[in-house]
Amino acid sequence: MVKDILVVKDLQVWFPMRTGFIQSLVSKEQRWVKAVDGVSFNIKDREIFCLVGESGCGKTTTGKAILRLVEPTGGKVKYYGEGKNTLMKEMLEDAVSKGKVTKEQAAKMMAEGGLDVRALQKGRMKRLRQKMQIIFQDPYESLNPKQSIYDIIAEPLVVNGIGANEAEREKRVVKALDDAGLRPPKDFMWRYPHEVSGGQRQRVGIAGALVLQPEFLVADEPVSMLDVSIRSEILKLMLDLREQKGLAFLFITHDLGVAYVFSDRIGIMYLGKIVELGPTEEVVKQPKHPYTKALISVVPTPDPEMRRDKIILKGERPDPANIPPGCRFHPRCPFVMDICRKEAPKAVFVSEGHWVSCHLETGTPAEPPPEEKKA
Amino acid sequence: MALLEVQGLRTYFKTQEGTLKAVDGIDFMLEKGQAMGLAGESGCGKTTAALSIMKLLPANGYIAGGRINFMGQDMAKVTGDKLRAIRWRDISIIFQGAMNALNPVKRVGEQITEPIILHEKVDEAVAMKRAKELFEMVGINPNRIREYPHEFSGGMRQRVMIAMALACKPRLVIADEPTTALDVMIQAQIISLLKNLQKELDLAMIVISHDLSVLAETCEQLSIMYAGKIVERASSAEVFEDPQQPYTKGLIAAFPNIHGKKIMPASIAGNPPNLIRAPLGCRFAERCFMAKEVCLKEEPKLVEVKPGHWAACHFVPPLRG
């Protein structure tokens, strides 16, 4: 069985809403924007797991919360990659010396357990982030225009105090550029971001993540700003990195077409929750959730014969500050029933490793069932 | 007579390094009520071509040659009041990025009525009534006419933009990447809205996009641009069923097809040429897997290769007859 590198359970990111003065007199109740509201999934070693959804569904917040670039307000994030070992050892030694756990318990936790990412202090979190990196969406805005490519890529090394001297750092920068396909690296190193093309900029972003030799990458819409003709080059680069370096990916996108060709498993997100999750090919070819079906039907296709009936959902996604009761998709669902308005559906397995949260589907309850865990 | 006839259009930009030939001799025709798609990578000149028709070029851009015959006048030569009279009344444009194209400090109603009052010399009440009708047409509740742009979501703002473009009942609407910044679901809503409006109002439309599949769903005719030139032109169905030019083939192959097999699409290696020093021969030669010596020396002409299907490639034989 393939080992997990990351397990996310009931992840929750709620942002407090600012209330006006008058409103605070009327009601004491704190209202929340529930950007991520109970998301559970796991990512296996060398796996590409894809979160798909419309803007505002919480997919980017999920990615950031895993790296604690925004603080989760609930749930668990456990990391099982090699990078956990030294950190975990330190933490357990701390705990043993303080008498919180016995040596035997510590040894057992070390062998079986994952690193609780949310429990890490700031300094240790920074060290863990060397192993968990993120690639941002916009290669035009995520690179500092006043820094040379060398400086951009060397910065994480400087920040983390890696590399004894400049020569050593340069070696690692050259290696990262080469790994990201910017060859020969010396040609690119001293250029500025505006001097390279969009695709090359995204490669610079990837090189910046690779220079720390991570094990796990969050890629947040890394190709959506790029021309179609060069998208697959960047995707292929990431596949190569998986092959050569054993990287695992959390790939975040709104583009089902890209998710389909690129990922191993896919999770469809709607309004802060995953509504369907399974092997990519199965989810795309045999979607179960009405939202997944609708999303797949509206992907534009060049082939006129494939342009079957589209399920165009009316309206736009509801507000995460004001989540509808029952199934959160019910106001837009073409198959809505009475029960959907009252009761949130439980996740059920429809086949091996493929679960869906919809009242129309029956099957064995999926583990973890996001709703029950919270009660 | 065609509604719009563009012949040998060349639009250049003056830059520090020299003259950038963004559009370098393109021809196309558009009949009343017809929709044409203009596709290509960023920087291929598709937006410049459209802006030339509207004469909305930035200060360093100019039309260096060619004719833009729109309803019997050469737009390349029209200036001043005459140009203002045509703009927005007869030709209007839906800009890329609805987020930034609306004035944030003006109510949307005012922004829509402004051109109506200007062009049709009617009073505000009449214009407002029209604005409300337009809102209804594009699927927004007319009661929202007094709201500000920030109160609308992305998709709704794009609908406001469409209502604005239709304000003076134009003959020709140019839509520049109308769905690019939008989510798939909203994109589908906007595509179906554009299609319906085009049919209902018998509009001529030029849709510009890098996304071939969006164009295929909105337009009967497709022109593929590469480095300032049109390299292939045919009906949308023809382009997808039987592409002739290697670049077009590459673009189509680059699309992940969700209805097909789960395979990684091919990419087109390399970058488009620098248009300040455009290559002598075929502009695609450097990235083309079929390129031979002739491609580097001689520029292929856009010729009819099948009835109604035009392509520019040395290796595609022209139609006989």
XYZ file of C-alpha atoms in Angstrom:
696
model
C 0.000 0.000 0.000
C 1.206 3.451 -0.839
C 1.992 5.643 2.102
C 0.283 8.972 2.657
C 2.390 12.089 2.667
C -0.363 14.374 3.894
C -3.655 13.803 5.664
C -6.147 16.617 6.080
C -9.096 16.057 8.382
C -12.059 18.370 8.875
C -9.959 21.354 8.000
C -11.715 24.557 8.872
C -10.820 28.115 8.042
C -13.329 30.628 9.307
C -12.731 34.320 9.022
C -14.458 36.542 11.571
C -16.720 39.127 9.984
C -16.349 42.712 10.954
C -19.540 44.096 12.377
C -20.522 47.729 12.465
C -21.055 49.594 15.715
C -24.848 49.640 15.502
C -24.952 45.985 14.600
C -22.747 45.100 17.547
C -25.310 46.736 19.830
C -28.157 44.759 18.331
C -26.498 41.391 18.282
C -23.538 40.014 20.154
C -23.239 37.056 17.869
C -20.010 36.808 15.924
C -20.616 35.963 12.281
C -18.133 34.030 10.195
C -17.112 33.670 6.577
C -16.727 29.931 6.367
C -14.177 29.745 3.559
C -13.187 26.163 4.319
C -15.731 24.260 6.331
C -14.734 20.698 7.052
C -12.475 19.456 4.278
C -10.896 16.010 4.483
C -8.579 14.289 2.048
C -5.254 12.550 1.881
C -2.400 12.801 -0.564
C -0.245 9.763 -1.183
C 3.442 9.630 -1.878
C 4.201 10.834 -5.415
C 0.566 11.564 -5.981
C -1.005 14.492 -7.778
C -4.223 15.355 -6.005
C -6.362 18.031 -7.547
C -8.905 20.333 -5.932
C -11.354 21.742 -8.464
C -14.013 24.370 -7.934
C -15.268 27.812 -8.823
C -13.590 30.891 -7.457
C -14.539 31.445 -3.853
C -15.124 27.761 -3.109
C -12.189 27.726 -0.701
C -9.694 25.729 -2.725
C -6.886 28.273 -2.472
C -7.572 28.850 1.217
C -7.301 25.092 1.740
C -3.877 25.085 0.089
C -2.686 28.012 2.131
C -4.078 26.613 5.374
C -2.085 23.412 4.910
C 1.106 25.470 4.853
C -0.338 27.713 7.551
C -0.043 30.757 5.358
C -3.507 31.348 6.772
C -4.172 29.833 10.168
C -6.757 27.050 10.174
C -9.455 27.476 12.806
C -10.147 23.782 13.169
C -9.283 20.307 11.964
C -6.061 18.398 11.555
C -3.198 18.514 9.102
C -0.726 15.672 9.418
C 2.488 15.436 7.479
C 4.188 12.095 6.872
C 7.007 13.040 4.499
C 10.661 12.325 5.283
C 11.062 15.940 6.317
C 9.014 15.356 9.428
C 11.611 13.186 11.114
C 14.043 15.643 12.671
C 11.278 18.023 13.628
C 9.227 15.310 15.205
C 12.165 13.880 17.063
C 12.886 17.275 18.588
C 9.287 17.775 19.579
C 8.966 14.363 21.138
C 12.218 14.779 23.046
C 10.782 18.020 24.387
C 7.619 16.261 25.416
C 9.488 13.396 27.072
C 11.734 15.754 29.017
C 8.670 17.618 30.224
C 7.112 14.325 31.200
C 4.119 14.683 28.928
C 4.658 11.331 27.235
C 6.704 8.294 28.097
C 9.656 7.193 25.988
C 7.705 4.191 24.716
C 4.774 6.341 23.665
C 7.143 8.726 21.943
C 8.823 5.914 20.021
C 5.445 4.623 18.893
C 4.306 8.062 17.787
C 7.550 8.547 15.918
C 7.094 5.296 14.036
C 3.416 5.567 13.174
C 2.194 9.055 13.594
C 2.343 12.033 11.342
C 3.644 15.414 12.243
C 0.855 17.587 13.549
C 1.397 20.666 11.389
C -0.945 22.850 13.397
C 0.965 22.190 16.633
C 4.280 23.479 15.305
C 5.775 26.639 16.693
C 6.742 29.396 14.317
C 10.404 28.476 13.955
C 9.700 24.807 13.343
C 6.910 25.644 10.918
C 9.414 27.657 8.939
C 11.679 24.645 8.806
C 8.851 22.386 7.725
C 7.980 24.807 4.940
C 11.283 23.977 3.336
C 9.706 20.613 2.636
C 6.255 21.944 1.765
C 6.381 24.666 -0.837
C 3.851 26.617 -2.845
C 3.788 27.802 -6.462
C 1.559 30.778 -7.080
C -0.875 31.444 -9.845
C 0.317 34.621 -11.399
C 3.872 34.528 -12.725
C 3.497 38.193 -13.600
C 2.838 39.363 -10.094
C 4.480 36.825 -7.822
C 8.033 37.707 -8.879
C 9.717 40.847 -7.638
C 10.470 42.897 -10.772
C 13.472 44.561 -9.162
C 15.268 41.324 -8.320
C 17.290 39.306 -10.756
C 16.218 35.712 -11.213
C 19.266 34.656 -9.245
C 18.259 36.799 -6.282
C 14.662 35.589 -6.432
C 15.716 31.962 -6.254
C 18.535 32.459 -3.764
C 16.322 34.337 -1.331
C 14.715 31.276 0.274
C 18.215 29.923 0.883
C 19.294 33.142 2.562
C 16.119 33.345 4.626
C 16.511 29.783 5.828
C 20.237 30.066 6.341
C 21.050 27.314 3.887
C 24.371 27.220 2.128
C 27.563 28.274 3.896
C 28.708 30.723 1.271
C 27.705 32.367 -1.968
C 29.397 29.719 -4.096
C 27.403 26.965 -2.458
C 24.181 28.889 -2.867
C 24.944 29.556 -6.492
C 25.381 25.846 -7.056
C 21.922 25.195 -5.656
C 20.361 27.994 -7.680
C 21.913 26.621 -10.858
C 20.584 23.181 -10.008
C 17.073 24.508 -9.325
C 16.999 26.439 -12.607
C 18.166 23.361 -14.440
C 15.523 21.218 -12.746
C 12.863 23.751 -13.722
C 13.945 23.496 -17.337
C 15.579 26.902 -17.635
C 18.606 25.752 -19.557
C 21.396 26.678 -19.604
C 20.881 28.162 -16.127
C 23.700 30.689 -16.485
C 21.798 32.321 -19.342
C 18.798 33.006 -17.162
C 20.344 33.696 -13.805
C 21.166 37.350 -14.291
C 18.064 38.327 -16.175
C 15.112 40.133 -14.661
C 11.548 38.780 -14.714
C 10.464 41.169 -17.484
C 13.147 39.779 -19.745
C 11.680 36.288 -19.924
C 8.384 34.964 -21.299
C 5.319 34.023 -19.257
C 6.076 30.311 -19.364
C 9.645 30.938 -18.287
C 8.439 33.121 -15.423
C 6.340 30.274 -14.150
C 9.439 28.084 -14.370
C 11.252 30.662 -12.250
C 8.437 30.331 -9.697
C 8.882 26.562 -9.755
C 12.660 26.864 -9.437
C 12.117 29.109 -6.407
C 10.106 26.344 -4.795
C 12.556 23.599 -5.814
C 15.664 25.268 -4.468
C 14.747 24.193 -0.932
C 14.386 20.581 -2.105
C 10.798 20.094 -1.001
C 8.867 16.836 -0.853
C 5.433 18.283 -1.310
C 4.238 21.158 -3.463
C 1.013 23.114 -3.438
C 0.507 24.416 -6.978
C -2.174 27.071 -7.018
C -3.470 27.527 -10.577
C 0.063 27.419 -11.963
C -1.011 27.394 -15.607
C -4.209 29.397 -15.708
C -2.433 32.604 -16.729
C -0.468 30.906 -19.482
C -1.294 30.412 -23.128
C -2.804 27.071 -23.976
C 0.118 26.269 -26.257
C 2.635 26.280 -23.406
C 0.452 24.996 -20.577
C 1.243 21.373 -21.120
C 4.985 22.113 -21.071
C 4.649 23.345 -17.514
C 2.413 20.422 -16.587
C 4.921 17.994 -18.073
C 7.677 19.647 -16.083
C 5.730 18.927 -12.912
C 5.207 15.313 -13.973
C 8.952 14.998 -14.544
C 9.637 16.404 -11.095
C 7.367 13.798 -9.639
C 9.244 11.055 -11.491
C 12.737 12.287 -10.696
C 12.347 13.741 -7.246
C 9.392 11.812 -5.940
C 7.391 14.981 -5.344
C 3.733 14.913 -4.369
C 1.398 17.699 -5.434
C -1.732 19.399 -4.282
C -2.878 20.960 -7.524
C -5.507 23.665 -7.292
C -7.415 24.674 -10.394
C -10.770 25.783 -11.726
C -10.034 24.135 -15.050
C -11.442 20.617 -15.138
C -9.756 19.944 -18.463
C -6.327 20.498 -16.964
C -7.247 18.571 -13.826
C -8.421 15.660 -15.959
C -5.227 15.166 -17.920
C -2.870 15.926 -15.072
C -4.067 14.509 -11.778
C -4.377 11.056 -10.204
C -7.280 11.855 -7.947
C -9.629 14.746 -7.867
C -11.788 16.459 -5.255
C -14.647 18.705 -6.350
C -15.157 21.589 -3.960
C -18.269 23.641 -3.480
C -18.674 26.387 -0.925
C -16.044 25.241 1.529
C -16.642 21.506 1.263
C -15.563 18.643 -0.948
C -18.734 17.219 -2.507
C -17.148 14.428 -4.521
C -13.755 12.773 -4.436
C -12.267 9.903 -6.357
C -9.852 8.710 -9.035
C -9.717 11.380 -11.731
C -10.825 9.297 -14.654
C -13.763 7.859 -12.757
C -14.978 11.193 -11.432
C -14.824 12.754 -14.896
C -16.305 9.823 -16.803
C -18.850 8.775 -14.179
C -19.612 11.837 -12.118
C -22.157 11.303 -9.357
C -22.742 14.661 -7.737
C -25.056 17.013 -9.690
C -22.510 19.798 -9.270
C -19.734 17.687 -10.770
C -22.023 16.728 -13.636
C -22.838 20.367 -14.304
C -19.184 21.427 -14.159
C -18.169 18.757 -16.636
C -21.018 19.568 -19.000
C -20.010 23.223 -19.353
C -16.337 22.707 -20.172
C -16.168 24.248 -23.641
C -15.174 21.788 -26.300
C -13.925 22.362 -29.808
C -15.662 19.275 -31.083
C -19.228 20.150 -32.122
C -20.330 16.528 -31.792
C -19.308 16.480 -28.175
C -21.355 19.554 -27.375
C -24.101 17.693 -25.606
C -26.699 19.123 -23.333
C -25.179 21.583 -20.989
C -26.342 21.907 -17.461
C -25.946 25.625 -16.961
C -26.575 26.409 -13.326
C -28.515 29.588 -12.725
C -27.125 32.315 -10.576
C -23.774 32.372 -8.925
C -22.422 30.562 -5.972
C -23.966 31.600 -2.662
C -22.076 33.552 -0.086
C -19.744 31.647 2.288
C -20.890 34.068 4.980
C -24.405 32.832 4.562
C -24.336 29.131 3.805
C -27.717 27.625 2.916
C -29.108 25.050 5.344
C -29.184 21.386 4.429
C -27.151 20.515 1.371
C -25.251 23.677 0.536
C -25.725 23.075 -3.165
C -29.527 22.790 -2.991
C -30.442 26.316 -4.181
C -28.732 25.652 -7.510
C -29.328 21.925 -7.823
C -31.507 20.767 -10.714
C -32.517 17.624 -8.781
C -33.338 19.232 -5.459
C -35.662 17.244 -3.149
C -37.318 18.126 0.140
C -34.697 16.448 2.259
C -31.921 18.500 0.626
C -33.305 21.681 2.131
C -33.257 20.294 5.653
C -30.464 17.821 5.996
C -26.845 17.911 4.931
C -26.051 14.756 2.958
C -23.479 12.330 4.341
C -20.558 11.169 2.266
C -21.020 7.669 0.854
C -18.751 5.447 -1.192
C -20.115 4.707 -4.649
C -17.109 2.601 -5.543
C -13.617 1.925 -4.262
C -12.075 5.230 -3.254
C -14.822 7.304 -4.832
C -17.198 9.067 -2.478
C -19.901 11.635 -2.916
C -22.091 13.750 -0.637
C -25.538 13.723 -2.182
C -28.935 12.490 -1.027
C -29.446 10.836 -4.407
C -26.620 8.410 -3.815
C -26.568 5.461 -1.474
C -23.678 3.352 -0.345
C -21.470 2.589 2.611
C -20.695 5.663 4.679
C -17.370 7.111 3.662
C -14.597 7.358 6.181
C -14.013 10.017 7.217
C -17.585 11.252 7.114
C -16.988 14.972 7.504
C -20.282 15.707 9.261
C -20.138 13.099 12.000
C -16.597 13.814 13.035
C -17.557 17.209 14.266
C -20.444 16.111 16.488
C -21.813 44.269 -49.701
C -20.089 43.001 -46.624
C -20.584 44.870 -43.382
C -16.872 44.918 -42.665
C -14.065 44.322 -45.067
C -10.496 44.460 -43.869
C -7.824 44.433 -46.543
C -4.092 44.293 -45.995
C -4.369 45.861 -42.552
C -1.013 46.702 -41.016
C -0.812 48.171 -37.548
C 2.585 49.091 -36.174
C 3.867 50.365 -32.872
C 6.774 52.732 -32.417
C 9.020 51.415 -29.673
C 12.478 52.291 -28.466
C 13.994 49.306 -30.194
C 12.256 49.945 -33.489
C 8.965 49.470 -35.253
C 6.940 46.573 -33.910
C 4.766 45.107 -36.615
C 1.928 43.804 -34.454
C -0.486 43.277 -37.327
C 1.212 42.777 -40.632
C -1.189 42.501 -43.508
C -4.395 40.722 -42.648
C -7.609 40.390 -44.615
C -11.042 39.329 -43.539
C -14.679 39.957 -44.236
C -17.703 39.951 -42.043
C -21.314 39.837 -43.216
C -24.232 41.246 -41.327
C -25.221 38.948 -38.482
C -22.115 36.819 -38.774
C -19.807 35.908 -35.904
C -16.118 35.477 -36.494
C -13.560 34.207 -34.024
C -10.026 35.513 -33.932
C -7.714 33.105 -32.149
C -4.062 33.028 -31.264
C -1.484 33.189 -28.498
C -0.926 36.340 -26.497
C 1.005 38.865 -28.532
C -0.156 37.529 -31.890
C -1.910 40.794 -32.724
C -5.517 39.733 -32.347
C -6.476 42.496 -29.929
C -4.478 45.049 -31.915
C -6.396 44.083 -35.035
C -9.689 44.648 -33.248
C -8.587 47.918 -31.696
C -7.534 49.102 -35.155
C -11.094 48.682 -36.381
C -12.324 50.821 -33.492
C -9.319 53.142 -33.833
C -8.617 52.761 -30.154
C -4.884 52.219 -30.510
C -2.492 53.478 -27.843
C -0.526 56.639 -28.606
C 2.460 54.841 -30.122
C 0.332 52.649 -32.364
C -0.742 53.586 -35.855
C -2.334 52.080 -38.923
C 0.515 51.776 -41.382
C -1.509 50.549 -44.296
C -4.528 48.749 -45.593
C -8.228 49.448 -45.660
C -10.939 48.886 -43.086
C -14.144 49.208 -44.991
C -17.033 49.450 -42.561
C -20.475 50.252 -43.987
C -18.972 52.071 -46.951
C -16.378 54.144 -45.107
C -12.695 53.523 -44.668
C -12.231 53.459 -40.903
C -8.481 53.777 -41.376
C -9.063 57.327 -42.578
C -12.040 58.487 -40.509
C -11.114 60.869 -37.702
C -12.572 63.401 -35.275
C -16.320 63.898 -34.935
C -17.059 61.499 -37.748
C -15.200 58.758 -35.933
C -16.897 59.539 -32.639
C -20.272 59.284 -34.347
C -19.507 55.748 -35.504
C -17.841 54.505 -32.361
C -20.245 52.903 -29.955
C -23.237 53.719 -32.180
C -22.256 51.359 -34.986
C -19.306 49.473 -33.526
C -18.905 48.735 -29.874
C -16.547 46.623 -27.834
C -16.752 44.354 -24.819
C -13.417 44.714 -23.116
C -11.285 42.041 -21.598
C -11.489 42.022 -17.825
C -14.907 43.352 -16.884
C -13.427 44.009 -13.466
C -11.437 46.980 -14.673
C -13.415 48.233 -17.622
C -16.209 49.889 -15.641
C -15.876 53.209 -13.883
C -15.951 52.353 -10.164
C -17.303 55.717 -8.997
C -20.246 55.916 -11.381
C -23.505 54.033 -11.087
C -23.821 51.414 -13.822
C -27.015 53.054 -15.059
C -25.192 56.306 -15.762
C -22.467 54.447 -17.608
C -24.988 52.776 -19.868
C -27.121 55.845 -20.525
C -24.167 58.089 -21.308
C -23.620 56.853 -24.871
C -27.373 56.655 -25.484
C -27.882 60.309 -24.541
C -24.810 61.353 -26.516
C -25.589 59.495 -29.701
C -29.325 59.581 -29.871
C -29.938 62.997 -28.370
C -32.701 61.723 -26.119
C -33.382 62.825 -22.552
C -32.320 60.918 -19.490
C -35.693 59.307 -18.805
C -35.817 57.724 -22.242
C -32.231 56.568 -21.956
C -32.870 55.113 -18.515
C -35.844 53.202 -19.841
C -33.637 51.735 -22.545
C -30.968 50.880 -19.999
C -33.518 48.930 -17.993
C -34.613 47.050 -21.104
C -30.969 46.240 -21.803
C -30.533 44.933 -18.283
C -33.505 42.675 -18.774
C -32.078 41.467 -22.056
C -28.753 40.454 -20.536
C -30.419 38.836 -17.529
C -29.900 41.356 -14.733
C -32.700 42.585 -12.527
C -33.477 46.129 -13.810
C -33.823 47.289 -10.201
C -30.059 47.069 -9.903
C -29.569 49.918 -12.386
C -28.629 52.379 -9.644
C -25.931 50.199 -8.120
C -22.176 50.674 -8.414
C -19.870 48.216 -10.222
C -18.414 46.862 -6.981
C -21.853 45.622 -5.982
C -21.853 43.213 -8.909
C -20.031 39.904 -9.117
C -17.597 39.183 -11.945
C -20.148 37.482 -14.160
C -22.731 40.188 -13.533
C -20.199 42.888 -14.371
C -19.527 41.152 -17.646
C -23.279 41.263 -18.302
C -23.236 44.994 -17.551
C -20.425 45.355 -20.091
C -22.486 43.486 -22.658
C -25.528 45.680 -21.956
C -23.309 48.713 -22.405
C -21.961 47.459 -25.706
C -25.516 46.946 -26.960
C -26.749 50.345 -25.721
C -26.880 52.059 -29.108
C -27.934 49.010 -31.116
C -24.620 48.576 -32.901
C -24.145 46.606 -36.125
C -20.856 45.167 -34.995
C -19.723 44.118 -31.539
C -16.135 43.231 -30.799
C -15.743 40.966 -27.787
C -12.157 40.863 -26.536
C -11.640 37.766 -24.378
C -15.197 38.068 -23.042
C -14.978 35.051 -20.751
C -11.308 34.721 -19.916
C -11.402 35.976 -16.341
C -14.558 34.043 -15.495
C -15.286 30.688 -13.917
C -16.403 27.831 -16.147
C -20.010 28.008 -15.022
C -20.234 31.781 -15.491
C -18.349 31.391 -18.754
C -21.039 29.009 -19.956
C -23.733 31.513 -18.966
C -22.004 34.347 -20.851
C -21.358 32.201 -23.939
C -24.998 31.224 -24.188
C -26.068 34.840 -23.598
C -23.787 36.107 -26.375
C -25.017 33.428 -28.745
C -28.666 34.214 -28.078
C -28.191 37.961 -28.387
C -26.270 37.574 -31.601
C -29.109 35.582 -33.132
C -31.897 37.735 -31.734
C -30.400 41.066 -32.711
C -28.781 39.826 -35.919
C -25.471 41.180 -34.689
C -22.156 40.889 -36.400
C -19.543 39.874 -33.879
C -15.806 39.481 -33.711
C -14.863 37.349 -30.737
C -11.239 37.384 -29.705
C -9.846 34.639 -27.513
C -6.874 32.406 -26.983
C -9.327 29.663 -26.132
C -10.279 27.865 -29.322
C -13.054 25.930 -27.657
C -14.826 29.121 -26.565
C -14.618 30.429 -30.126
C -15.871 27.167 -31.555
C -18.963 27.487 -29.396
C -19.711 31.110 -30.321
C -18.598 31.619 -33.930
C -19.322 30.085 -37.327
C -16.089 31.382 -38.815
C -12.614 31.145 -37.347
C -9.395 32.935 -38.190
C -6.187 31.780 -36.565
C -3.528 34.437 -36.113
C 0.148 33.923 -35.569
C 2.744 36.683 -35.209
C 0.682 39.355 -36.888
C -0.658 37.236 -39.738
C -3.743 35.164 -40.341
C -2.457 31.656 -40.982
C -5.732 29.789 -41.373
C -9.357 30.637 -41.939
C -12.412 28.437 -42.312
C -15.680 27.563 -40.657
C -15.260 26.506 -37.021
C -16.267 22.944 -37.804
C -13.772 22.755 -40.696
C -10.928 24.093 -38.558
C -11.438 21.363 -35.994
C -12.204 18.530 -38.348
C -9.509 19.192 -40.872
C -6.918 21.743 -39.765
C -4.307 22.370 -42.457
C -1.686 24.693 -41.049
C 0.797 23.113 -38.584
C 0.250 25.907 -36.056
C -3.495 25.367 -36.043
C -2.914 21.653 -35.623
C -0.616 22.385 -32.701
C -3.144 24.680 -31.043
C -5.885 22.098 -31.302
C -3.629 19.348 -29.998
C -2.687 21.543 -27.028
C -6.218 21.343 -25.681
C -6.977 18.942 -22.897
C -10.094 17.183 -24.086
C -12.255 16.210 -21.173
C -14.430 13.981 -23.351
C -11.507 12.083 -24.779
C -8.786 9.866 -23.375
C -6.830 10.929 -20.325
C -3.629 11.944 -22.064
C -1.399 14.940 -21.664
C -1.884 17.248 -24.648
C 1.081 18.178 -26.811
C 2.590 21.615 -26.472
C 4.148 23.869 -29.067
C 7.754 24.311 -28.034
C 9.420 27.686 -28.292
C 8.159 31.238 -28.376
C 6.674 33.434 -31.090
C 9.201 35.589 -32.953
C 10.048 39.133 -31.979
C 7.933 41.292 -34.272
C 10.445 44.113 -34.343
C 12.699 41.865 -36.388
C 10.229 39.471 -37.895
C 11.798 36.493 -39.683
C 12.039 36.552 -43.437
C 10.155 33.394 -44.288
C 7.269 31.690 -42.536
C 6.942 33.172 -39.083
C 6.100 29.832 -37.555
C 9.063 28.023 -39.151
C 11.209 28.153 -36.039
C 8.645 26.181 -34.018
C 7.307 24.025 -36.836
C 8.052 20.333 -36.978
C 7.569 20.323 -40.745
C 9.857 23.251 -41.509
C 12.204 22.898 -44.489
C 14.571 25.326 -46.130
C 11.906 27.010 -48.198
C 10.073 28.002 -45.006
C 13.002 30.060 -43.787
C 13.347 31.950 -47.046
C 9.932 32.472 -48.419
C 6.769 33.569 -46.718
C 3.782 31.350 -47.521
C 0.666 33.089 -48.800
C -2.808 32.560 -47.438
C -4.430 30.516 -50.221
C -7.669 28.639 -50.606
C -6.893 24.980 -49.993
C -10.437 23.630 -49.911
C -13.621 25.435 -50.799
C -13.983 28.148 -48.156
C -10.912 26.993 -46.287
C -7.748 29.096 -46.426
C -4.318 28.311 -45.075
C -0.797 29.704 -45.274
C 1.747 26.898 -45.487
C 4.228 25.796 -48.118
C 3.210 22.207 -47.637
C -0.499 22.572 -48.136
C -1.317 22.449 -51.840
C -3.722 25.140 -53.051
C -7.112 24.232 -54.404
C -7.042 23.613 -58.131
C -9.334 25.381 -60.499
